[in-house]
Amino acid sequence: MLSSLKIFGLVSLYRLINALTIVTFFQPDEFYQALEPAHKLVYGYGYITWEWHEGLRSSLHPWIYAIAYKLLGALAPGHEEWTVYLAPKLVGALMAAVGETYLYKLALAYTGSVQIAMLALAASLCSGWNWFFITRAFSNNLEMVLTTIGLAYWPWNRPNGSIVRSCVFGFLSCIVRPTNALLWGFMGASYVIRNLHQPMLLMSVGSSLATLLAVVGAVAAIPDILFYGKATFPLYNFIEFNVVKNLSIFYGSAPWHFYLFQGLPLLLLGYLPLWVIAMWRFKKKLLVLTSLFVIIAFSLIAHKEFRFIYPLYPICMVLVAQASKPLLGKRYFKVVVAAILILHSAIAFFFTRINEQGEIAVVDVLRNDPQVSSVGFLTPCHSVPWHSSFHRPDLINNMWMLTCEPPLHLASGNLEDVLQYRDESDQFFDNPLQFLREHLGTISRPWPSHLVMFEPTERAIADFLKYTTYRECRRIFNSYFHWDPRRSGDIVIYCKEMKAPSSLWKMPK
């Protein structure tokens, strides 16, 4: 039986290698909801999206990266570029290691079997999804880690005393992402129902928990006060925007079966059959019932993303390990393991090293080019990392992108109103040439030294570019395919040879 410290050390090294080898882009929140606010806290500049202006986000997550920037900067003064690059990687690796160490503890506490605990840990380490996702700077990762710790302390086969410690970590996970209250609410309700015959126990636990959560809540509010400069209640603001106003549908909606036929298959990959077997075999167990409740609840919410159900991942790994144990002595088990490893390795390599690499590479190219004095991005909003990756003070006021602010003016969101609303990015892609004639060269969108666009946009504005002195100076491979056709193909950089001529405005309409 391995000690927790040894597991943490080995997994930390493994996940650091994992983090350092990722060179692809996944979703903007990795940068704009974590690293940009953290970069602003430490270096004084960073792109702050509307969510932060509206106070919808807890700052606990960005503060972790801000502290890492500070600590690493103190250890290596004068090497800010390396600090900005390495700090998120180190945080991602350590956070993943904590989560997977507690996954081992959870499996051990839940089943009492060292063998199943090792299988759960091995399944997590060999997961193609985890290699792709777990070290990235998403709040979902912190949410998952806190959930895993909380579940590891849950009184599965232990005295009731650990319930308070478990709920504290559950409460913290809900501060990071309020939707995790679905998981912990179900767990809490099950505990109360199971112990209704012990009213004194429930009163004692409830009293201790209320006191502790009040203290934790007060302490957790301090980072938000420091970040926002005033008393802010992100949980209330989050509920108002997503539930009361229902404006989350601005970011898209998916069919009710999204998590069943897309989310879970993508997260589990080769483990999916084992998970299905475990869900059926242990259908009356709390972990299975909790998983079903969370999946059903999230399926009823219009806006869906793969990472929203990530807190269920440790539960999935425990279930996969339980389903795997009876197969250990079978002849075909090694063949199954080999097939899963090959599948996961191929998928992980492709999505961390190849597909969507251009959205990261273009920043490296522009950051290290002394000829770049200003940049304009004719791309869907937040298509590439920003100040937290550029880290060039001279570009603070000399970079612009197409924005995509939601319809905050609406009192409530309904599909018809949201579809009618067109943000700046929509306006550009609705009619690129008209948008460029009206907006490029204005105060908000001045002529930059370099224009960046995806291949489909280049084709759409080819006639416009003929009448400018912008010429292609670099083409970077980005993707073989993309869920958003506007982001498909290569990323192209155009350089301006001289000031835009007046003939630009005489181009044929």
Coordinates of N, CA and C in Angstrom, one line a residue, residues 28-53 56-70 88 137-139 223-224 226-228 382 385-389:
P28 N -11.9 29.3 -24.2 CA -11.3 30.5 -23.6 C -11.3 30.6 -22.1
D29 N -12.2 30.0 -21.4 CA -12.2 30.1 -20.0 C -10.9 29.7 -19.3
E30 N -10.1 28.9 -19.9 CA -8.8 28.5 -19.4 C -7.9 29.7 -19.1
F31 N -8.1 30.7 -20.0 CA -7.3 31.9 -19.9 C -8.1 33.1 -19.3
Y32 N -9.3 33.3 -19.9 CA -10.0 34.5 -19.5 C -10.7 34.5 -18.2
Q33 N -10.9 33.3 -17.6 CA -11.6 33.3 -16.3 C -10.6 32.9 -15.2
A34 N -9.3 32.7 -15.5 CA -8.3 32.4 -14.5 C -7.1 33.2 -14.7
L35 N -6.4 33.0 -15.8 CA -5.0 33.6 -15.9 C -5.1 35.1 -16.2
E36 N -6.1 35.5 -16.9 CA -6.1 37.0 -17.1 C -6.4 37.8 -15.8
P37 N -7.4 37.4 -15.0 CA -7.6 38.1 -13.7 C -6.3 37.9 -12.8
A38 N -5.7 36.8 -12.8 CA -4.5 36.6 -12.0 C -3.4 37.4 -12.5
H39 N -3.2 37.5 -13.8 CA -2.1 38.4 -14.4 C -2.4 39.8 -14.0
K40 N -3.6 40.2 -14.0 CA -3.9 41.6 -13.6 C -3.6 41.9 -12.2
L41 N -3.9 40.9 -11.3 CA -3.6 41.1 -9.9 C -2.2 41.3 -9.6
V42 N -1.3 40.6 -10.4 CA 0.1 40.6 -10.1 C 0.8 41.6 -10.9
Y43 N 0.5 41.7 -12.2 CA 1.3 42.6 -13.1 C 0.6 43.9 -13.5
G44 N -0.7 44.0 -13.1 CA -1.4 45.3 -13.3 C -2.1 45.4 -14.6
Y45 N -2.1 44.4 -15.4 CA -2.9 44.4 -16.6 C -3.3 43.0 -17.0
G46 N -4.5 42.9 -17.6 CA -5.1 41.6 -18.0 C -6.5 41.9 -18.5
Y47 N -6.9 41.1 -19.4 CA -8.3 41.3 -20.0 C -9.3 40.8 -19.0
I48 N -10.2 41.7 -18.6 CA -11.2 41.4 -17.6 C -12.6 41.3 -18.3
T49 N -13.1 40.1 -18.4 CA -14.4 39.9 -19.2 C -15.6 40.5 -18.4
W50 N -16.7 40.5 -19.0 CA -17.9 41.1 -18.4 C -18.3 40.3 -17.2
E51 N -18.0 39.0 -17.1 CA -18.4 38.3 -15.9 C -17.8 38.9 -14.6
W52 N -16.6 39.3 -14.7 CA -15.9 39.9 -13.6 C -16.4 41.3 -13.3
H53 N -16.8 42.1 -14.3 CA -17.4 43.4 -14.1 C -18.7 43.3 -13.5
L56 N -19.9 38.0 -11.2 CA -20.5 36.7 -11.3 C -19.5 35.6 -10.8
R57 N -18.2 35.9 -10.8 CA -17.2 34.8 -10.5 C -16.6 35.0 -9.1
S58 N -16.3 33.9 -8.5 CA -15.5 33.9 -7.3 C -14.1 34.0 -7.7
S59 N -13.4 34.8 -7.0 CA -11.9 35.1 -7.3 C -11.0 34.1 -6.6
L60 N -11.5 33.1 -5.9 CA -10.7 32.1 -5.3 C -9.8 31.4 -6.3
H61 N -10.3 31.1 -7.4 CA -9.5 30.3 -8.4 C -8.4 31.2 -9.0
P62 N -8.7 32.4 -9.5 CA -7.6 33.3 -10.0 C -6.5 33.6 -8.9
W63 N -6.9 33.7 -7.7 CA -5.9 34.0 -6.6 C -4.9 32.9 -6.5
I64 N -5.3 31.7 -6.7 CA -4.3 30.6 -6.7 C -3.2 30.8 -7.7
Y65 N -3.5 31.3 -8.9 CA -2.5 31.5 -9.9 C -1.8 32.8 -9.7
A66 N -2.4 33.8 -9.1 CA -1.8 35.0 -8.7 C -0.7 34.7 -7.7
I67 N -1.0 33.9 -6.7 CA 0.0 33.6 -5.7 C 1.2 32.8 -6.3
A68 N 0.8 31.9 -7.3 CA 1.9 31.2 -7.9 C 2.8 32.1 -8.7
Y69 N 2.2 33.1 -9.4 CA 3.0 34.1 -10.1 C 4.0 34.8 -9.2
K70 N 3.4 35.2 -8.0 CA 4.2 35.9 -7.0 C 5.4 35.1 -6.5
P88 N 1.3 28.7 -14.3 CA 0.1 27.9 -14.5 C 0.3 26.4 -14.6
A137 N -6.1 25.4 -16.8 CA -6.5 26.4 -15.7 C -8.0 26.7 -15.8
F138 N -8.8 25.6 -15.7 CA -10.2 25.8 -15.6 C -10.7 25.7 -14.2
S139 N -11.7 26.5 -13.8 CA -12.3 26.4 -12.5 C -12.9 25.0 -12.3
P223 N -11.1 37.1 -0.3 CA -10.5 37.3 -1.7 C -11.3 38.1 -2.6
D224 N -12.7 37.9 -2.5 CA -13.5 38.7 -3.4 C -13.5 40.1 -3.1
L226 N -11.0 41.7 -1.8 CA -9.7 42.2 -2.3 C -9.7 42.4 -3.8
F227 N -10.3 41.4 -4.5 CA -10.3 41.4 -6.0 C -11.3 42.5 -6.5
Y228 N -12.5 42.6 -6.0 CA -13.5 43.5 -6.5 C -13.4 44.9 -5.9
H382 N -12.2 35.9 -28.1 CA -11.4 35.1 -27.2 C -10.9 33.8 -27.8
P385 N -5.2 33.1 -26.4 CA -4.8 33.7 -25.1 C -4.5 35.2 -25.3
W386 N -4.5 35.9 -24.1 CA -4.3 37.4 -24.2 C -3.1 37.8 -23.4
H387 N -3.2 38.8 -22.6 CA -2.1 39.4 -21.9 C -1.3 38.4 -21.0
S388 N -2.0 37.4 -20.4 CA -1.4 36.4 -19.6 C -0.4 35.5 -20.4
S389 N -0.5 35.5 -21.7 CA 0.4 34.8 -22.5 C 1.3 35.7 -23.3

